[in-house]
Amino acid sequence: MAATETMESRPSRNAKKAPVKKDETKKPPARTRGKPKETAQAKVSPKSKPESKKKTASPAKKSTLLKRKETKKEASPELDAKGGRKRKISAVENGTSATTTIKKHKSAKEIHIYADFLNETPGDRVLSCGEGEQIGHPGRTTTKKPRAIGTLPEDVKVLQVIAGGVHTTILTDKHEVYSCGINEGGTVPVKDLAAEETKDELTIIEFSDHVKKEGKIVQLTSGAGFTAALTDLGSVIAWGNLRDENGAVEVHHLFAEMKKGPTVIIHHNNVQIVKIAAGENHLVMLSSEGEIYTFGEGSHGQLGGSARTKHIRSTYMADDTGKSLHRSVLEKSKFVKFSNIFAGGYWTMARSMDGRIFACGLNNYGQLGFPVPDDEVTTNDENQKPKDLEEQNKKLKIDRLTYSPAFSPEKKWTHIAGVKHIVARTDDGEVYGIGLNTDNELGIGTFKDKDDKEHWRYFELQKIVFPDDVKIAGITATLGCSIAWTDDGDAYGFGYDSVGQLGLGNTDDEHKCVVTPKKITSAHLEDYKIIQVDLADNHAVFLAAHNTPTTDSTTGK
């Protein structure tokens, strides 16, 4: 879902790039207070003092004592046949989740549950376009228009599709995960696939019993070379690799474990996560109590935890307990609670309960909604030296979650995506763009050429107009391009269609720059409506559902 190239340059797009809960032991029968009467009498010697006269309680006192005894009996735990406490049934039994239905109710402390963020409409067709083994078409590594993937079981229903930097991952209604692409440092952990080998067919990922104990997978997200999965119990599992400007990130043992296979990075008994979102090399998590947690590489400020972004302590990047990953925002002695999270490229965003958008990370084109001073603006100059860019970027990082006034709190922002540019959707179906525009990735058609000094970037949100004023259901974006889909099941692409990832069928360079939204068509979409899209640098993945014929209530036809 995130871009796979650095912010400083654009390389060739064709380059491959809980603890187990202990069983409660049965306790012996409850002991009787004091000693048995007969035992006490047996120990009285003949020379003992005569027994004192036994006191009797008044009728009123007897009634009170009886009531107390009955109340205590009702409040006590049930006893099993042997007199011990009955063992509570764990949420996880015998290595498999006991949860069979979606959690519908919140506890007293919970603000959210994971069901709040799920796609409830399954699709029965997965399509892809673009370039590379990750498109999932055996024997074919390129397609310019959405093409149905035919290697999944016939009866499979799909809940989510995810496009990673060099891989594709899907989630089925049976909570199974399939993947294909380049196994770059554990990115595609399917059976019998060696490191750096490729798989051009969607193949099921087999999880260990240890991972299965964390619950059933209900949500996925991917970065450049990693994937994360959320379980119904609130745990987070991840696999693949994270990178920074110096190569693989290996400062914490969890990063090394992820390269070997699916690894539990957040245990639900420490914190319950309800939504996950990925950037290039970092992960953002929202807890059931409305708190933000971040994980991974943070040299651009995207973790939002410290002003020290160059040399971050490993515990602030990964932590078995999750405690060091918590990112709080304190206002007037109160902690801000959040209702949603978003991530992409090298940035993180979160929507507070009162509607405000907070952001952190790389803001080199003003894409996070913070205007860049004129003397620090990243110029539209392809010949600028990388060292100069690096020095510039240091000044353009927002290292802590900060309120972004560009995003109006009066609007409910449901989707926010992108890298150097950002596109955002509101709940009423409107879409806005901000940031870099040199590939017309904002879809407003204003940028002319490299000499255009006025329209190459925007520090304020620009409304994107779609044909026939259609209402947009969702939006996805990556480096230089964007795709939006509608309530009616159509999709539109705009920006630079370099390798066919927009699915518009462009075959010549002259038409690769799509300046305003253009409808995506394909023979493989006939009688299907698009319900979800995810876009990466080199490919896009579509989830579609077969159109159900409508019946006229008056004629029955």
Coordinates of C-alpha atoms in Angstrom, one line a residue:
M1 CA 0.0 0.0 0.0
A2 CA 3.0 2.2 0.5
A3 CA 5.5 3.4 -2.0
T4 CA 8.7 1.4 -2.4
E5 CA 11.2 4.2 -3.3
T6 CA 12.9 6.8 -1.1
M7 CA 11.7 10.3 -0.9
E8 CA 14.9 11.6 -2.4
S9 CA 14.9 9.9 -5.7
R10 CA 12.7 7.8 -8.0
P11 CA 14.6 4.6 -9.2
S12 CA 13.4 2.5 -12.1
R13 CA 9.9 1.2 -11.4
N14 CA 10.8 -2.1 -13.0
A15 CA 13.5 -2.9 -10.4
K16 CA 12.6 -5.8 -8.1
K17 CA 12.8 -4.5 -5.5
A18 CA 0.9 -14.1 24.4
P19 CA 2.5 -15.5 26.3
V20 CA 0.3 -18.6 26.8
K21 CA -2.2 -18.1 29.6
K22 CA -1.5 -20.6 32.4
D23 CA -4.3 -23.0 33.3
E24 CA -5.8 -22.2 36.7
T25 CA -5.2 -25.1 39.0
K26 CA -8.2 -26.5 40.9
K27 CA -8.4 -25.3 44.5
P28 CA -9.2 -27.6 47.4
P29 CA -12.6 -27.3 49.1
A30 CA -13.0 -24.2 51.2
R31 CA -11.9 -24.7 54.8
T32 CA -14.4 -24.2 57.6
R33 CA -13.6 -21.3 59.8
G34 CA -12.2 -22.4 63.2
K35 CA -11.8 -25.9 64.4
P36 CA -14.4 -28.7 64.5
K37 CA -16.3 -28.7 67.8
E38 CA -15.6 -32.3 68.6
T39 CA -11.8 -31.7 68.1
A40 CA -11.9 -28.8 70.4
Q41 CA -13.7 -30.7 73.1
A42 CA -11.3 -33.7 72.8
K43 CA -8.4 -31.5 73.8
V44 CA -10.0 -30.3 77.1
S45 CA -8.2 -32.1 79.9
P46 CA -10.0 -33.2 83.1
K47 CA -8.3 -30.5 85.0
S48 CA -9.5 -27.8 82.6
K49 CA -11.9 -25.1 83.7
P50 CA -15.5 -25.9 83.3
E51 CA -17.0 -24.9 80.0
S52 CA -18.5 -21.5 80.0
K53 CA -22.2 -21.1 79.3
K54 CA -22.9 -20.9 75.6
K55 CA -24.3 -17.6 74.4
T56 CA -27.3 -17.7 72.1
A57 CA -28.1 -15.0 69.5
S58 CA -31.3 -13.1 69.6
P59 CA -34.0 -13.9 66.9
A60 CA -33.3 -10.6 65.1
K61 CA -29.5 -11.2 65.1
K62 CA -30.1 -14.8 63.8
S63 CA -32.1 -13.4 60.9
T64 CA -29.3 -10.9 60.0
L65 CA -26.6 -13.6 60.1
L66 CA -28.7 -15.9 57.9
K67 CA -29.1 -13.2 55.3
R68 CA -25.4 -12.5 55.3
K69 CA -24.7 -16.2 54.9
E70 CA -27.1 -16.5 51.9
T71 CA -25.6 -13.4 50.2
K72 CA -22.1 -14.7 50.6
K73 CA -23.1 -18.0 49.2
E74 CA -24.6 -16.4 46.1
A75 CA -21.5 -14.3 45.5
S76 CA -19.1 -17.1 45.8
P77 CA -17.7 -18.8 42.7
E78 CA -19.2 -22.1 41.5
L79 CA -17.5 -25.2 42.8
D80 CA -16.8 -28.3 40.7
A81 CA -17.7 -31.9 41.6
K82 CA -14.5 -32.1 43.7
G83 CA -15.2 -29.0 45.6
G84 CA -12.6 -26.8 43.8
R85 CA -13.2 -23.6 41.8
K86 CA -14.4 -24.2 38.2
R87 CA -11.7 -23.2 35.8
K88 CA -12.7 -20.2 33.6
I89 CA -12.8 -21.0 29.9
S90 CA -10.1 -19.2 28.1
A91 CA -10.7 -17.2 24.9
V92 CA -8.2 -19.6 23.3
E93 CA -8.5 -23.3 23.7
N94 CA -6.1 -26.0 22.4
G95 CA -4.3 -23.6 20.2
T96 CA -7.3 -22.3 18.3
S97 CA -9.5 -19.2 18.9
A98 CA -12.8 -19.9 20.6
T99 CA -14.2 -16.7 19.0
T100 CA -16.7 -17.6 16.3
T101 CA -18.6 -14.4 15.9
I102 CA -17.7 -10.7 15.5
K103 CA -17.6 -8.8 18.7
K104 CA -20.5 -6.4 18.7
H105 CA -20.4 -4.8 22.1
K106 CA -17.9 -2.5 23.8
S107 CA -16.8 -2.8 27.4
A108 CA -16.8 0.1 29.8
K109 CA -13.2 1.3 28.8
E110 CA -13.5 0.5 25.1
I111 CA -14.2 3.3 22.6
H112 CA -13.8 1.0 19.5
I113 CA -14.0 -2.6 18.5
Y114 CA -12.4 -4.1 15.5
A115 CA -15.7 -4.7 13.8
D116 CA -16.0 -0.9 13.4
F117 CA -13.3 -1.0 10.7
L118 CA -14.1 -4.2 8.8
N119 CA -15.3 -4.5 5.2
E120 CA -18.6 -6.3 5.7
T121 CA -19.2 -7.0 2.0
P122 CA -17.2 -9.9 0.7
G123 CA -16.2 -10.1 -3.0
D124 CA -16.0 -13.1 -5.3
R125 CA -13.5 -11.8 -7.8
V126 CA -9.9 -10.5 -7.3
L127 CA -8.3 -8.6 -10.2
S128 CA -4.9 -6.9 -10.7
C129 CA -3.0 -4.8 -13.1
G130 CA 0.5 -3.5 -13.4
E131 CA 3.9 -5.2 -13.5
G132 CA 5.7 -8.0 -11.6
E133 CA 5.0 -11.4 -10.1
Q134 CA 2.9 -9.7 -7.5
I135 CA 0.0 -9.3 -10.0
G136 CA -0.7 -13.0 -9.5
H137 CA -1.0 -14.2 -13.1
P138 CA 1.2 -17.3 -13.6
G139 CA 3.3 -16.9 -16.7
R140 CA 2.4 -13.2 -17.1
T141 CA 4.2 -10.4 -15.4
T142 CA 2.4 -7.4 -16.9
T143 CA -1.2 -6.3 -17.7
K144 CA -2.4 -2.8 -18.4
K145 CA -6.0 -3.4 -17.4
P146 CA -7.6 -5.2 -14.4
R147 CA -7.5 -8.9 -15.1
A148 CA -9.2 -11.6 -13.0
I149 CA -6.9 -13.8 -10.9
G150 CA -8.0 -17.4 -11.5
T151 CA -5.8 -19.3 -9.1
L152 CA -8.0 -19.0 -6.0
P153 CA -10.4 -21.8 -4.9
E154 CA -13.7 -21.4 -6.8
D155 CA -15.9 -21.0 -3.7
V156 CA -13.6 -18.5 -1.9
K157 CA -15.0 -15.2 -0.7
V158 CA -12.6 -12.4 -0.1
L159 CA -12.8 -9.7 2.5
Q160 CA -9.7 -7.6 1.8
V161 CA -7.1 -7.1 -0.9
I162 CA -3.7 -5.5 -0.2
A163 CA -1.0 -4.3 -2.6
G164 CA 2.5 -4.2 -1.0
G165 CA 5.7 -2.9 -2.5
V166 CA 6.7 -6.2 -4.1
H167 CA 3.8 -8.4 -3.0
T168 CA 0.0 -8.9 -2.9
T169 CA -1.9 -10.3 0.1
I170 CA -5.6 -11.2 0.4
L171 CA -7.8 -12.1 3.3
T172 CA -10.7 -14.6 2.9
D173 CA -14.0 -14.9 4.8
K174 CA -12.5 -18.1 6.4
H175 CA -9.7 -15.9 7.9
E176 CA -7.1 -17.4 5.6
V177 CA -4.3 -15.3 4.1
Y178 CA -3.0 -15.8 0.5
S179 CA 0.1 -14.1 -0.9
C180 CA 2.3 -13.8 -4.0
G181 CA 5.3 -11.7 -5.2
I182 CA 8.9 -11.5 -4.4
N183 CA 10.0 -13.2 -1.2
E184 CA 12.4 -10.3 -0.3
G185 CA 13.4 -10.9 3.4
G186 CA 10.3 -12.9 4.3
T187 CA 7.8 -10.8 2.4
V188 CA 6.0 -13.9 1.0
P189 CA 6.3 -16.6 3.7
V190 CA 4.6 -19.4 1.8
K191 CA 5.6 -23.0 1.9
D192 CA 8.8 -24.1 0.0
L193 CA 9.6 -20.6 -1.3
A194 CA 13.2 -19.7 -0.7
A195 CA 14.6 -16.2 0.1
E196 CA 14.6 -13.9 -2.9
E197 CA 12.6 -16.3 -5.0
T198 CA 9.3 -15.3 -6.5
K199 CA 5.8 -16.7 -6.5
D200 CA 3.4 -15.6 -9.3
E201 CA 0.4 -17.5 -7.9
L202 CA -1.6 -16.6 -4.8
T203 CA -0.7 -19.2 -2.2
I204 CA -2.0 -19.8 1.3
I205 CA 0.3 -18.8 4.2
E206 CA 0.5 -21.5 6.9
F207 CA 0.7 -20.0 10.4
S208 CA 2.3 -21.8 13.4
D209 CA 0.2 -23.0 16.4
H210 CA 1.8 -20.2 18.4
V211 CA 0.5 -17.6 16.1
K212 CA -2.9 -19.2 15.8
K213 CA -3.3 -18.8 19.5
E214 CA -3.5 -15.1 19.0
G215 CA -6.9 -15.3 17.3
K216 CA -8.4 -15.3 13.8
I217 CA -7.1 -12.8 11.3
V218 CA -9.6 -10.1 10.5
Q219 CA -7.6 -7.3 8.8
L220 CA -4.4 -6.8 6.8
T221 CA -2.1 -3.9 5.8
S222 CA 1.2 -3.8 3.9
G223 CA 4.3 -1.6 3.5
A224 CA 7.2 -1.8 1.0
G225 CA 8.5 -5.2 2.2
F226 CA 6.3 -6.3 5.1
T227 CA 2.7 -7.2 6.0
A228 CA 0.8 -6.9 9.3
A229 CA -2.3 -8.8 10.4
L230 CA -4.8 -8.0 13.1
T231 CA -6.6 -10.7 15.0
D232 CA -10.1 -10.8 16.5
L233 CA -8.6 -10.9 19.9
G234 CA -6.6 -7.7 19.3
S235 CA -3.1 -9.1 18.7
V236 CA -0.9 -8.0 15.8
I237 CA 1.2 -10.3 13.7
A238 CA 3.8 -9.2 11.1
W239 CA 6.2 -10.7 8.6
G240 CA 8.7 -9.4 6.1
N241 CA 11.4 -6.8 6.4
L242 CA 11.8 -3.1 7.3
R243 CA 14.4 -0.9 5.7
D244 CA 16.0 2.6 6.2
E245 CA 18.5 4.5 4.1
N246 CA 21.3 2.2 5.2
G247 CA 19.5 -1.1 4.4
A248 CA 17.6 -3.6 6.6
V249 CA 16.6 -2.5 10.1
E250 CA 17.8 -5.1 12.6
V251 CA 18.1 -3.2 15.9
H252 CA 15.5 -5.3 17.7
H253 CA 15.0 -9.1 17.8
L254 CA 11.4 -8.7 16.5
F255 CA 12.6 -7.4 13.2
A256 CA 14.9 -10.4 12.8
E257 CA 12.0 -12.7 13.7
M258 CA 9.7 -11.1 11.1
K259 CA 12.2 -12.0 8.3
K260 CA 11.9 -15.7 9.4
G261 CA 8.1 -15.8 9.3
P262 CA 4.9 -14.5 10.9
T263 CA 5.7 -13.0 14.3
V264 CA 3.5 -11.7 17.1
I265 CA 4.5 -8.1 17.7
I266 CA 1.6 -7.0 19.9
H267 CA -0.1 -9.4 22.4
H268 CA -3.8 -8.8 23.1
N269 CA -3.2 -9.4 26.8
N270 CA -1.0 -6.3 26.9
V271 CA -3.1 -4.0 24.6
Q272 CA -6.1 -4.7 22.3
I273 CA -5.7 -3.3 18.8
V274 CA -8.7 -2.6 16.6
K275 CA -7.2 -1.2 13.4
I276 CA -3.8 -1.2 11.7
A277 CA -2.3 1.0 8.9
A278 CA 1.1 0.8 7.2
G279 CA 3.5 3.2 5.7
E280 CA 6.6 2.4 3.7
N281 CA 8.5 0.9 6.7
H282 CA 6.3 1.6 9.7
L283 CA 3.0 0.5 11.2
V284 CA 0.4 2.5 13.0
M285 CA -2.1 0.9 15.4
L286 CA -5.3 2.1 17.1
S287 CA -6.3 0.5 20.4
S288 CA -9.8 -0.2 21.7
E289 CA -9.4 2.7 24.1
G290 CA -8.6 5.2 21.4
E291 CA -4.8 5.3 21.8
I292 CA -2.1 5.3 19.1
Y293 CA 0.8 2.9 18.9
T294 CA 3.5 3.0 16.3
F295 CA 6.1 0.4 15.3
G296 CA 9.0 0.2 12.9
E297 CA 11.4 2.6 11.2
G298 CA 11.1 6.3 12.2
S299 CA 13.9 8.3 10.8
H300 CA 11.5 10.7 9.1
G301 CA 9.4 11.3 12.2
Q302 CA 6.6 9.0 11.2
L303 CA 6.6 7.2 14.6
G304 CA 5.7 10.4 16.3
G305 CA 7.5 9.5 19.5
S306 CA 10.7 11.6 19.7
A307 CA 12.6 14.5 18.3
R308 CA 15.6 12.2 17.9
T309 CA 14.7 10.7 14.6
K310 CA 18.2 9.9 13.4
H311 CA 19.2 7.6 16.2
I312 CA 16.0 6.2 17.8
R313 CA 16.2 3.8 20.7
S314 CA 15.2 0.3 19.6
T315 CA 12.6 0.1 22.3
Y316 CA 10.7 3.0 20.7
M317 CA 10.7 1.1 17.4
A318 CA 9.6 -2.3 18.7
D319 CA 8.6 -3.6 22.1
D320 CA 7.3 -7.0 23.2
T321 CA 5.0 -5.3 25.8
G322 CA 3.8 -2.5 23.6
K323 CA 4.3 0.1 26.4
S324 CA 7.1 2.0 24.6
L325 CA 5.1 2.2 21.4
H326 CA 2.3 4.3 22.8
R327 CA 2.2 7.8 21.4
S328 CA 0.2 10.3 23.4
V329 CA -1.0 13.8 22.8
L330 CA -1.6 15.9 25.9
E331 CA -3.8 18.9 25.8
K332 CA -4.9 21.0 28.8
S333 CA -3.8 18.1 31.2
K334 CA -6.0 15.6 29.2
F335 CA -4.9 13.0 26.8
V336 CA -6.5 13.1 23.3
K337 CA -8.5 10.1 22.3
F338 CA -8.6 9.0 18.6
S339 CA -11.3 7.5 16.4
N340 CA -9.3 6.5 13.3
I341 CA -5.7 6.2 11.9
F342 CA -4.1 6.5 8.5
A343 CA -0.5 5.9 7.2
G344 CA 1.5 6.0 3.9
G345 CA 5.0 6.7 2.7
Y346 CA 6.8 8.3 5.6
W347 CA 3.9 9.8 7.5
T348 CA 1.2 9.0 10.1
M349 CA -2.2 10.6 10.6
A350 CA -4.9 10.1 13.2
R351 CA -8.4 11.6 13.6
S352 CA -9.3 12.6 17.2
M353 CA -12.7 12.0 18.7
D354 CA -13.6 15.7 18.1
G355 CA -12.8 15.4 14.4
R356 CA -9.3 17.0 14.2
I357 CA -6.5 15.5 12.2
F358 CA -3.1 15.1 13.8
A359 CA -0.1 14.2 11.7
C360 CA 3.6 13.5 12.0
G361 CA 6.4 12.4 9.6
L362 CA 7.9 13.9 6.4
N363 CA 6.2 17.1 5.2
N364 CA 8.6 18.0 2.4
Y365 CA 5.9 19.0 0.0
G366 CA 3.4 20.3 2.6
Q367 CA 1.4 17.1 2.2
L368 CA 0.6 16.9 5.9
G369 CA -1.1 20.2 5.8
F370 CA 1.8 22.3 7.3
P371 CA 2.9 25.1 4.9
V372 CA 6.6 24.9 4.2
P373 CA 8.6 28.2 4.6
D374 CA 9.8 29.6 1.3
D375 CA 13.5 29.2 2.2
E376 CA 12.9 25.5 3.0
V377 CA 10.7 24.5 0.1
T378 CA 11.9 21.4 -1.7
T379 CA 12.5 22.7 -5.2
N380 CA 11.2 21.1 -8.4
D381 CA 14.7 20.3 -9.4
E382 CA 15.7 16.8 -10.6
N383 CA 19.4 17.8 -10.4
Q384 CA 19.4 18.7 -6.8
K385 CA 22.1 16.7 -4.9
P386 CA 20.9 14.0 -2.5
K387 CA 23.0 15.5 0.3
D388 CA 21.2 18.8 -0.1
L389 CA 17.8 17.0 -0.1
E390 CA 18.8 15.1 3.1
E391 CA 19.7 18.4 4.9
Q392 CA 16.4 19.9 3.7
N393 CA 14.3 16.9 4.9
K394 CA 15.7 17.3 8.4
K395 CA 13.9 20.7 8.6
L396 CA 10.7 19.3 7.1
K397 CA 9.9 16.6 9.6
I398 CA 7.0 16.8 12.0
D399 CA 8.4 14.6 14.8
R400 CA 5.3 14.4 17.0
L401 CA 1.6 14.0 16.3
T402 CA 0.5 17.6 15.7
Y403 CA -2.9 19.1 14.8
S404 CA -3.1 19.9 11.1
P405 CA -5.4 22.8 10.5
A406 CA -5.5 22.1 6.7
F407 CA -8.0 19.2 7.4
S408 CA -11.2 20.7 8.7
P409 CA -12.6 19.1 11.8
E410 CA -16.1 19.8 10.5
K411 CA -15.6 17.1 7.9
K412 CA -15.4 13.4 8.8
W413 CA -12.3 12.1 7.1
T414 CA -12.7 8.3 6.3
H415 CA -9.8 7.7 3.9
I416 CA -6.3 9.4 3.7
A417 CA -3.6 8.0 1.5
G418 CA -0.5 8.9 -0.5
V419 CA 3.2 9.5 -0.3
K420 CA 4.5 12.9 -1.5
H421 CA 0.9 13.9 -2.3
I422 CA -2.1 13.0 -0.2
V423 CA -5.7 12.4 -1.2
A424 CA -8.5 12.3 1.4
R425 CA -12.1 11.3 1.3
T426 CA -15.0 12.6 3.5
D427 CA -18.0 10.6 4.6
D428 CA -20.2 12.5 2.1
G429 CA -18.2 11.2 -0.9
E430 CA -16.0 14.2 -1.6
V431 CA -12.3 13.9 -2.3
Y432 CA -9.5 16.5 -1.8
G433 CA -5.8 16.5 -2.6
I434 CA -2.7 18.3 -1.2
G435 CA 1.1 18.2 -1.7
L436 CA 3.2 17.4 -4.8
N437 CA 1.5 17.7 -8.2
T438 CA 4.2 17.2 -10.8
D439 CA 2.5 14.1 -12.2
N440 CA -0.9 15.6 -11.8
E441 CA -1.5 13.1 -9.0
L442 CA -3.9 15.5 -7.4
G443 CA -6.2 15.0 -10.4
I444 CA -7.0 18.7 -10.8
G445 CA -5.2 19.0 -14.2
T446 CA -3.3 22.2 -13.4
F447 CA 0.4 21.2 -13.8
K448 CA 1.8 22.0 -17.3
D449 CA 5.5 21.2 -17.4
K450 CA 8.8 21.4 -15.4
D451 CA 8.8 25.2 -15.8
D452 CA 5.5 25.5 -14.0
K453 CA 6.5 27.2 -10.7
E454 CA 2.9 27.7 -9.5
H455 CA 1.1 24.4 -9.8
W456 CA 3.7 21.8 -9.0
R457 CA 2.7 21.6 -5.3
Y458 CA -0.2 22.8 -3.0
F459 CA -0.2 23.6 0.7
E460 CA -4.0 23.7 0.9
L461 CA -6.5 21.0 0.1
Q462 CA -7.8 21.1 -3.5
K463 CA -11.2 19.6 -4.3
I464 CA -11.0 16.8 -7.0
V465 CA -13.9 16.7 -9.4
F466 CA -15.1 13.4 -10.9
P467 CA -17.2 12.9 -14.0
D468 CA -20.9 13.2 -13.5
D469 CA -20.3 14.3 -9.9
V470 CA -20.2 10.7 -8.7
K471 CA -20.0 10.0 -5.0
I472 CA -16.7 8.3 -4.0
A473 CA -16.8 5.3 -1.7
G474 CA -13.0 5.0 -1.2
I475 CA -9.6 6.3 -2.3
T476 CA -6.1 4.8 -2.5
A477 CA -2.8 6.4 -3.6
T478 CA 0.9 5.8 -3.9
L479 CA 3.9 7.6 -5.4
G480 CA 2.6 9.8 -8.3
C481 CA -0.9 8.3 -8.8
S482 CA -4.3 7.7 -7.2
I483 CA -7.4 5.5 -7.7
A484 CA -10.9 6.2 -6.4
W485 CA -13.9 4.0 -6.5
T486 CA -17.6 4.8 -6.3
D487 CA -20.7 3.5 -4.5
D488 CA -21.9 2.2 -7.9
G489 CA -18.8 0.0 -8.3
D490 CA -16.9 2.1 -10.9
A491 CA -13.2 3.2 -10.4
Y492 CA -11.2 6.2 -11.7
G493 CA -7.5 6.6 -12.0
F494 CA -5.3 9.8 -12.2
G495 CA -1.6 10.7 -12.1
Y496 CA 1.3 8.9 -13.8
D497 CA 0.4 5.5 -15.1
S498 CA 4.1 4.3 -15.5
V499 CA 3.6 0.5 -15.7
G500 CA -0.1 0.1 -16.0
Q501 CA -0.9 0.2 -12.3
L502 CA -3.8 2.6 -12.9
G503 CA -5.5 0.0 -15.1
L504 CA -6.3 2.5 -17.9
G505 CA -4.7 0.5 -20.7
N506 CA -2.1 3.1 -21.6
T507 CA 0.6 1.7 -23.9
D508 CA 2.5 4.8 -25.0
D509 CA 4.3 7.5 -23.0
E510 CA 2.2 10.3 -24.4
H511 CA -0.9 9.1 -22.5
K512 CA 0.7 7.9 -19.3
C513 CA 0.1 11.2 -17.5
V514 CA -3.6 11.2 -16.7
V515 CA -4.3 14.8 -15.5
T516 CA -7.9 14.3 -14.3
P517 CA -9.9 11.3 -13.1
K518 CA -10.5 8.7 -15.9
K519 CA -12.8 5.7 -15.7
I520 CA -11.1 2.3 -15.5
T521 CA -12.7 -0.3 -17.7
S522 CA -12.1 -4.0 -18.4
A523 CA -13.8 -7.0 -19.9
H524 CA -13.1 -8.8 -16.7
L525 CA -15.3 -6.2 -14.8
E526 CA -18.4 -6.8 -16.8
D527 CA -21.3 -7.8 -14.5
Y528 CA -19.1 -6.9 -11.5
K529 CA -18.9 -3.9 -9.2
I530 CA -15.7 -2.8 -7.6
I531 CA -15.9 -2.7 -3.8
Q532 CA -12.3 -2.1 -2.8
V533 CA -8.9 -1.1 -4.4
D534 CA -5.4 -1.0 -3.1
L535 CA -2.6 0.7 -5.1
A536 CA 1.2 0.3 -4.8
D537 CA 4.1 1.6 -7.0
N538 CA 4.0 -1.1 -9.6
H539 CA 0.5 -2.7 -9.4
A540 CA -3.0 -2.4 -8.1
V541 CA -5.4 -5.0 -6.7
F542 CA -9.2 -4.8 -7.1
L543 CA -11.9 -6.6 -5.1
A544 CA -15.2 -7.0 -7.0
A545 CA -18.6 -8.6 -6.3
H546 CA -20.9 -10.0 -8.9
N547 CA -23.8 -7.7 -9.7
T548 CA -27.1 -9.0 -8.3
P549 CA -29.9 -8.4 -10.8
T550 CA -32.6 -6.1 -9.4
T551 CA -36.2 -7.2 -9.5
D552 CA -39.2 -4.9 -10.3
S553 CA -41.6 -5.3 -7.4
T554 CA -44.6 -4.6 -9.7
T555 CA -43.7 -7.1 -12.5
G556 CA -41.5 -9.5 -10.6
K557 CA -39.0 -9.3 -13.4

